[in-house]
Amino acid sequence: MAGFNTDIRRFDGPNSGFKHHGEIGCFSLDINREFQDDNRQRKYFIKPSNYNNVRYDLTKGYEGMVKRDEYKNEQLDHLLKWIRKHEQGITQIDFICDRSLLKRLLSTLYTRKEDWKFAVTLHNSTYYLCDYHTDQKLALKQQMMGGKDEEMCAWGFKFEQYLTANLQYNNCEAFYTVVKSQVGAHTLIYCGEVDAVPVNPDGSMGEHYVEFKTTSHSSLQRGSFKRFKLLKWWTQSVLAGVPEIVCGLRDDAGTVTKLQTYKTQQLPTMAGDIPDPWKPNVCFNFLDQLLTYIKSNVTIDNPRLVHILEFSGGEVTCTQFPLDSKYAFLHKWYIQ
């Protein structure tokens, strides 16, 4: 099967376009990562009175943190459960997947050192995409386990706890938005975890979600902040229709002393002054053409048949696996 050429010059033309059609539902995961068809895990962000004078110790309580199993691949299971309960409201959709995969695909041409691998199954004329860990990703997880890097990864959850008065420090509970959107001519449904809804001064709820991030004061001066971090923030927020990001600026010891708000739509402009900046049109054109490539190469409608797409810096390859291979991910309870 012919590979997919990733030469960046192919994609630097008029933007094929992205339309965020809005939220079509939501669901929660409890402390045991069990699916709940409701918004019980939705958090609320009450803005501090002074963004320039806060003090949040992100290292506090780490020993007692309840942690999820990072090696367990939950595949598309939670989203599939949501679809089964709400399928009467869903008309023909081209692709169903998780936002984290789309985020990775959007940034592919600017993060070539990051490998990816995902499975594709065509079922009832809809393509289901399921992310799988690459060897590179597993090695990185292994390397981080039990060390300072693992603790620093948890700082984001601690930051969220401070801003939402969440009672239990954990990375298991989660609230997901289910979104419908369009890239080029392709329609998509995907889910993504969102952090909170802002509460207005009069006590009413804001109309949009807000994302929380942390970064060190010193990182703002580095080119890598604009080249990689802003790209990842932008892809994550633009896909879920999140208009703003509240960032906690911290020192190297993990204490946040200042908050800063970034508007999602302004991030590409902020990154525009670095050499060879990342461009939204390249990101969306790449995703659009990759989805077209999937439609051309995966043509047998059978939930037991899987194709694997892989990228490790060069062209994207597409390999068909035998029926019921280890990568088959659509369950009998879903197919029936």
GROMACS .gro file of C-alpha atoms in nm:
model
  336
    1MET     CA    1   0.000   0.000   0.000
    2ALA     CA    2   0.150   0.335  -0.103
    3GLY     CA    3   0.267   0.553   0.184
    4PHE     CA    4   0.152   0.909   0.257
    5ASN     CA    5   0.411   1.176   0.172
    6THR     CA    6   0.470   1.423   0.460
    7ASP     CA    7   0.682   1.684   0.278
    8ILE     CA    8   0.566   2.005   0.445
    9ARG     CA    9   0.561   2.201   0.117
   10ARG     CA   10   0.261   1.994   0.002
   11PHE     CA   11   0.045   2.140   0.279
   12ASP     CA   12   0.139   2.508   0.280
   13GLY     CA   13  -0.154   2.631   0.068
   14PRO     CA   14  -0.497   2.782   0.134
   15ASN     CA   15  -0.643   2.645   0.458
   16SER     CA   16  -0.883   2.355   0.388
   17GLY     CA   17  -1.069   2.480   0.693
   18PHE     CA   18  -1.188   2.372   1.035
   19LYS     CA   19  -1.543   2.423   1.159
   20HIS     CA   20  -1.625   2.363   1.524
   21HIS     CA   21  -1.995   2.271   1.521
   22GLY     CA   22  -2.012   2.268   1.901
   23GLU     CA   23  -2.069   2.033   2.191
   24ILE     CA   24  -2.319   1.753   2.131
   25GLY     CA   25  -2.285   1.592   2.475
   26CYS     CA   26  -2.060   1.519   2.769
   27PHE     CA   27  -1.968   1.243   3.015
   28SER     CA   28  -1.770   1.192   3.335
   29LEU     CA   29  -1.518   0.938   3.463
   30ASP     CA   30  -1.523   0.864   3.836
   31ILE     CA   31  -1.228   0.791   4.066
   32ASN     CA   32  -1.220   0.432   3.934
   33ARG     CA   33  -1.222   0.558   3.571
   34GLU     CA   34  -1.575   0.422   3.530
   35PHE     CA   35  -1.799   0.589   3.268
   36GLN     CA   36  -2.087   0.805   3.397
   37ASP     CA   37  -2.338   0.947   3.147
   38ASP     CA   38  -2.361   1.288   3.317
   39ASN     CA   39  -2.167   1.603   3.408
   40ARG     CA   40  -2.092   1.517   3.772
   41GLN     CA   41  -1.718   1.578   3.720
   42ARG     CA   42  -1.758   1.922   3.563
   43LYS     CA   43  -1.546   2.172   3.758
   44TYR     CA   44  -1.601   2.544   3.810
   45PHE     CA   45  -1.332   2.812   3.793
   46ILE     CA   46  -1.370   3.104   4.031
   47LYS     CA   47  -1.117   3.367   3.925
   48PRO     CA   48  -0.878   3.492   4.195
   49SER     CA   49  -0.915   3.866   4.259
   50ASN     CA   50  -0.550   3.936   4.174
   51TYR     CA   51  -0.379   3.736   3.898
   52ASN     CA   52  -0.041   3.893   3.985
   53ASN     CA   53  -0.033   3.780   4.345
   54VAL     CA   54  -0.111   3.413   4.404
   55ARG     CA   55   0.079   3.139   4.582
   56TYR     CA   56   0.008   2.778   4.491
   57ASP     CA   57   0.250   2.508   4.602
   58LEU     CA   58   0.221   2.240   4.333
   59THR     CA   59   0.431   1.988   4.530
   60LYS     CA   60   0.182   1.976   4.819
   61GLY     CA   61   0.009   1.643   4.881
   62TYR     CA   62   0.179   1.453   4.599
   63GLU     CA   63   0.246   1.147   4.821
   64GLY     CA   64  -0.128   1.098   4.875
   65MET     CA   65  -0.230   1.155   4.513
   66VAL     CA   66  -0.461   0.890   4.362
   67LYS     CA   67  -0.307   0.798   4.024
   68ARG     CA   68  -0.448   0.630   3.717
   69ASP     CA   69  -0.276   0.338   3.548
   70GLU     CA   70  -0.076   0.510   3.273
   71TYR     CA   71  -0.011   0.182   3.090
   72LYS     CA   72  -0.378   0.091   3.047
   73ASN     CA   73  -0.502   0.182   2.700
   74GLU     CA   74  -0.869   0.271   2.743
   75GLN     CA   75  -0.897   0.285   2.363
   76LEU     CA   76  -1.227   0.443   2.253
   77ASP     CA   77  -1.433   0.262   2.517
   78HIS     CA   78  -1.570   0.566   2.704
   79LEU     CA   79  -1.674   0.747   2.386
   80LEU     CA   80  -1.830   0.429   2.243
   81LYS     CA   81  -2.040   0.393   2.562
   82TRP     CA   82  -2.158   0.751   2.520
   83ILE     CA   83  -2.246   0.689   2.151
   84ARG     CA   84  -2.445   0.375   2.236
   85LYS     CA   85  -2.660   0.582   2.475
   86HIS     CA   86  -2.711   0.873   2.235
   87GLU     CA   87  -2.689   0.718   1.888
   88GLN     CA   88  -3.041   0.819   1.790
   89GLY     CA   89  -2.922   1.180   1.773
   90ILE     CA   90  -2.616   1.106   1.557
   91THR     CA   91  -2.646   1.125   1.179
   92GLN     CA   92  -2.384   0.993   0.936
   93ILE     CA   93  -2.033   1.085   1.053
   94ASP     CA   94  -1.710   1.015   0.865
   95PHE     CA   95  -1.469   0.975   1.160
   96ILE     CA   96  -1.497   0.895   1.532
   97CYS     CA   97  -1.193   0.923   1.759
   98ASP     CA   98  -1.036   1.086   2.065
   99ARG     CA   99  -0.915   1.447   2.060
  100SER     CA  100  -0.569   1.347   2.187
  101LEU     CA  101  -0.508   1.162   1.859
  102LEU     CA  102  -0.625   1.456   1.646
  103LYS     CA  103  -0.403   1.688   1.850
  104ARG     CA  104  -0.102   1.470   1.770
  105LEU     CA  105  -0.192   1.449   1.401
  106LEU     CA  106  -0.237   1.828   1.371
  107SER     CA  107   0.113   1.893   1.506
  108THR     CA  108   0.287   1.608   1.317
  109LEU     CA  109   0.483   1.819   1.068
  110TYR     CA  110   0.631   2.035   1.346
  111THR     CA  111   0.708   1.754   1.593
  112ARG     CA  112   0.868   1.498   1.360
  113LYS     CA  113   1.066   1.337   1.642
  114GLU     CA  114   0.742   1.220   1.806
  115ASP     CA  115   0.626   0.885   1.663
  116TRP     CA  116   0.263   0.787   1.646
  117LYS     CA  117   0.057   0.478   1.565
  118PHE     CA  118  -0.318   0.433   1.542
  119ALA     CA  119  -0.566   0.171   1.424
  120VAL     CA  120  -0.847   0.234   1.174
  121THR     CA  121  -1.164   0.029   1.140
  122LEU     CA  122  -1.447   0.095   0.893
  123HIS     CA  123  -1.785   0.002   1.043
  124ASN     CA  124  -2.126   0.099   0.898
  125SER     CA  125  -1.959   0.358   0.671
  126THR     CA  126  -1.787   0.536   0.963
  127TYR     CA  127  -1.411   0.526   1.026
  128TYR     CA  128  -1.309   0.465   1.388
  129LEU     CA  129  -0.956   0.572   1.485
  130CYS     CA  130  -0.790   0.432   1.799
  131ASP     CA  131  -0.455   0.550   1.932
  132TYR     CA  132  -0.186   0.297   2.033
  133HIS     CA  133   0.137   0.351   2.227
  134THR     CA  134   0.451   0.339   2.014
  135ASP     CA  135   0.770   0.179   2.149
  136GLN     CA  136   0.907   0.533   2.183
  137LYS     CA  137   0.612   0.639   2.399
  138LEU     CA  138   0.633   0.328   2.620
  139ALA     CA  139   1.008   0.381   2.672
  140LEU     CA  140   0.942   0.743   2.771
  141LYS     CA  141   0.674   0.639   3.023
  142GLN     CA  142   0.912   0.380   3.168
  143GLN     CA  143   1.186   0.639   3.201
  144MET     CA  144   0.958   0.883   3.385
  145MET     CA  145   0.808   0.635   3.632
  146GLY     CA  146   0.881   0.714   3.995
  147GLY     CA  147   1.110   1.009   3.921
  148LYS     CA  148   1.095   1.388   3.932
  149ASP     CA  149   0.946   1.398   3.580
  150GLU     CA  150   0.646   1.196   3.694
  151GLU     CA  151   0.590   1.433   3.987
  152MET     CA  152   0.619   1.738   3.760
  153CYS     CA  153   0.354   1.587   3.530
  154ALA     CA  154   0.120   1.586   3.830
  155TRP     CA  155   0.169   1.959   3.893
  156GLY     CA  156  -0.099   2.040   3.634
  157PHE     CA  157  -0.357   1.839   3.829
  158LYS     CA  158  -0.257   2.014   4.153
  159PHE     CA  159  -0.290   2.353   3.982
  160GLU     CA  160  -0.641   2.256   3.869
  161GLN     CA  161  -0.728   2.156   4.225
  162TYR     CA  162  -0.632   2.504   4.352
  163LEU     CA  163  -0.838   2.682   4.086
  164THR     CA  164  -1.154   2.472   4.117
  165ALA     CA  165  -1.158   2.379   4.488
  166ASN     CA  166  -1.164   2.016   4.380
  167LEU     CA  167  -1.160   1.802   4.694
  168GLN     CA  168  -0.951   1.500   4.601
  169TYR     CA  169  -0.604   1.524   4.444
  170ASN     CA  170  -0.606   1.271   4.160
  171ASN     CA  171  -0.569   1.228   3.783
  172CYS     CA  172  -0.844   0.963   3.756
  173GLU     CA  173  -1.164   1.168   3.766
  174ALA     CA  174  -1.234   1.356   3.446
  175PHE     CA  175  -1.500   1.550   3.259
  176TYR     CA  176  -1.522   1.511   2.880
  177THR     CA  177  -1.692   1.721   2.617
  178VAL     CA  178  -1.817   1.538   2.305
  179VAL     CA  179  -1.774   1.758   2.000
  180LYS     CA  180  -1.881   1.756   1.637
  181SER     CA  181  -1.659   1.933   1.385
  182GLN     CA  182  -1.549   1.938   1.024
  183VAL     CA  183  -1.204   1.938   0.863
  184GLY     CA  184  -1.224   2.006   0.489
  185ALA     CA  185  -1.512   1.785   0.373
  186HIS     CA  186  -1.474   1.532   0.659
  187THR     CA  187  -1.717   1.529   0.953
  188LEU     CA  188  -1.584   1.414   1.292
  189ILE     CA  189  -1.710   1.331   1.639
  190TYR     CA  190  -1.450   1.313   1.917
  191CYS     CA  191  -1.422   1.355   2.292
  192GLY     CA  192  -1.172   1.561   2.489
  193GLU     CA  193  -1.114   1.626   2.856
  194VAL     CA  194  -1.183   1.988   2.957
  195ASP     CA  195  -1.081   2.152   3.283
  196ALA     CA  196  -1.356   2.388   3.399
  197VAL     CA  197  -1.634   2.637   3.331
  198PRO     CA  198  -1.561   2.994   3.449
  199VAL     CA  199  -1.799   3.141   3.706
  200ASN     CA  200  -1.888   3.507   3.639
  201PRO     CA  201  -1.868   3.769   3.918
  202ASP     CA  202  -2.250   3.763   3.946
  203GLY     CA  203  -2.242   3.387   4.007
  204SER     CA  204  -2.370   3.287   3.662
  205MET     CA  205  -2.189   3.025   3.450
  206GLY     CA  206  -1.962   3.125   3.165
  207GLU     CA  207  -2.058   3.009   2.816
  208HIS     CA  208  -1.731   2.832   2.734
  209TYR     CA  209  -1.477   2.600   2.891
  210VAL     CA  210  -1.137   2.715   3.009
  211GLU     CA  211  -0.812   2.518   2.999
  212PHE     CA  212  -0.547   2.526   3.274
  213LYS     CA  213  -0.172   2.503   3.207
  214THR     CA  214   0.147   2.569   3.401
  215THR     CA  215   0.491   2.670   3.280
  216SER     CA  216   0.803   2.812   3.442
  217HIS     CA  217   0.873   3.187   3.431
  218SER     CA  218   1.202   3.113   3.257
  219SER     CA  219   1.040   2.905   2.979
  220LEU     CA  220   0.861   3.213   2.839
  221GLN     CA  221   1.194   3.344   2.709
  222ARG     CA  222   1.283   3.025   2.522
  223GLY     CA  223   1.205   2.969   2.154
  224SER     CA  224   1.088   2.616   2.237
  225PHE     CA  225   0.797   2.766   2.435
  226LYS     CA  226   0.652   2.924   2.119
  227ARG     CA  227   0.757   2.642   1.888
  228PHE     CA  228   0.627   2.343   2.084
  229LYS     CA  229   0.429   2.441   2.393
  230LEU     CA  230   0.207   2.702   2.226
  231LEU     CA  231   0.145   2.460   1.936
  232LYS     CA  232   0.027   2.190   2.178
  233TRP     CA  233  -0.191   2.436   2.370
  234TRP     CA  234  -0.342   2.564   2.046
  235THR     CA  235  -0.422   2.221   1.896
  236GLN     CA  236  -0.581   2.102   2.220
  237SER     CA  237  -0.798   2.410   2.273
  238VAL     CA  238  -0.896   2.483   1.912
  239LEU     CA  239  -1.027   2.126   1.865
  240ALA     CA  240  -1.254   2.153   2.170
  241GLY     CA  241  -1.364   2.510   2.099
  242VAL     CA  242  -1.198   2.637   2.419
  243PRO     CA  243  -1.135   3.013   2.373
  244GLU     CA  244  -0.892   3.077   2.657
  245ILE     CA  245  -0.616   2.920   2.861
  246VAL     CA  246  -0.528   3.022   3.217
  247CYS     CA  247  -0.159   2.962   3.272
  248GLY     CA  248   0.011   2.944   3.611
  249LEU     CA  249   0.366   3.084   3.599
  250ARG     CA  250   0.582   2.893   3.844
  251ASP     CA  251   0.937   2.879   3.971
  252ASP     CA  252   1.154   2.568   3.932
  253ALA     CA  253   1.053   2.447   4.280
  254GLY     CA  254   0.686   2.426   4.176
  255THR     CA  255   0.532   2.740   4.328
  256VAL     CA  256   0.291   2.939   4.110
  257THR     CA  257   0.310   3.313   4.182
  258LYS     CA  258   0.123   3.464   3.886
  259LEU     CA  259  -0.161   3.378   3.647
  260GLN     CA  260  -0.172   3.477   3.283
  261THR     CA  261  -0.457   3.436   3.030
  262TYR     CA  262  -0.392   3.338   2.669
  263LYS     CA  263  -0.657   3.360   2.394
  264THR     CA  264  -0.652   3.043   2.182
  265GLN     CA  265  -0.696   3.227   1.852
  266GLN     CA  266  -0.399   3.454   1.927
  267LEU     CA  267  -0.148   3.172   1.987
  268PRO     CA  268  -0.042   3.128   1.619
  269THR     CA  269   0.031   3.503   1.597
  270MET     CA  270   0.231   3.490   1.922
  271ALA     CA  271   0.445   3.213   1.771
  272GLY     CA  272   0.482   3.397   1.440
  273ASP     CA  273   0.815   3.564   1.517
  274ILE     CA  274   1.022   3.244   1.553
  275PRO     CA  275   1.218   3.115   1.250
  276ASP     CA  276   0.994   2.888   1.034
  277PRO     CA  277   0.689   2.923   1.263
  278TRP     CA  278   0.414   2.663   1.276
  279LYS     CA  279   0.109   2.752   1.070
  280PRO     CA  280  -0.258   2.656   1.124
  281ASN     CA  281  -0.317   2.609   0.748
  282VAL     CA  282  -0.036   2.349   0.730
  283CYS     CA  283  -0.176   2.167   1.036
  284PHE     CA  284  -0.532   2.147   0.902
  285ASN     CA  285  -0.431   2.071   0.542
  286PHE     CA  286  -0.217   1.782   0.666
  287LEU     CA  287  -0.506   1.641   0.872
  288ASP     CA  288  -0.753   1.690   0.584
  289GLN     CA  289  -0.532   1.506   0.335
  290LEU     CA  290  -0.446   1.229   0.583
  291LEU     CA  291  -0.818   1.164   0.640
  292THR     CA  292  -0.867   1.154   0.260
  293TYR     CA  293  -0.577   0.903   0.239
  294ILE     CA  294  -0.751   0.684   0.501
  295LYS     CA  295  -1.075   0.686   0.300
  296SER     CA  296  -0.883   0.584  -0.015
  297ASN     CA  297  -0.692   0.298   0.151
  298VAL     CA  298  -0.935   0.153   0.406
  299THR     CA  299  -1.229   0.037   0.197
  300ILE     CA  300  -1.354  -0.290   0.350
  301ASP     CA  301  -1.646  -0.229   0.589
  302ASN     CA  302  -1.580  -0.485   0.863
  303PRO     CA  303  -1.542  -0.410   1.238
  304ARG     CA  304  -1.308  -0.711   1.279
  305LEU     CA  305  -1.060  -0.574   1.024
  306VAL     CA  306  -0.798  -0.319   1.127
  307HIS     CA  307  -0.542  -0.111   0.938
  308ILE     CA  308  -0.250   0.041   1.130
  309LEU     CA  309  -0.115   0.383   1.033
  310GLU     CA  310   0.233   0.468   1.160
  311PHE     CA  311   0.463   0.770   1.150
  312SER     CA  312   0.821   0.799   1.270
  313GLY     CA  313   0.957   1.105   1.092
  314GLY     CA  314   0.921   1.001   0.727
  315GLU     CA  315   0.616   0.899   0.527
  316VAL     CA  316   0.302   0.761   0.691
  317THR     CA  317   0.256   0.389   0.630
  318CYS     CA  318  -0.074   0.198   0.624
  319THR     CA  319  -0.074  -0.179   0.692
  320GLN     CA  320  -0.372  -0.414   0.683
  321PHE     CA  321  -0.381  -0.673   0.964
  322PRO     CA  322  -0.561  -1.011   0.959
  323LEU     CA  323  -0.917  -1.036   1.095
  324ASP     CA  324  -0.945  -1.017   1.477
  325SER     CA  325  -0.583  -0.908   1.521
  326LYS     CA  326  -0.458  -0.778   1.859
  327TYR     CA  327  -0.537  -0.426   1.736
  328ALA     CA  328  -0.912  -0.488   1.686
  329PHE     CA  329  -1.083  -0.246   1.925
  330LEU     CA  330  -1.458  -0.236   1.846
  331HIS     CA  331  -1.630  -0.453   2.107
  332LYS     CA  332  -1.916  -0.696   2.045
  333TRP     CA  333  -2.138  -0.491   2.277
  334TYR     CA  334  -2.086  -0.193   2.047
  335ILE     CA  335  -2.112  -0.367   1.709
  336GLN     CA  336  -2.436  -0.546   1.799
   0.00000   0.00000   0.00000
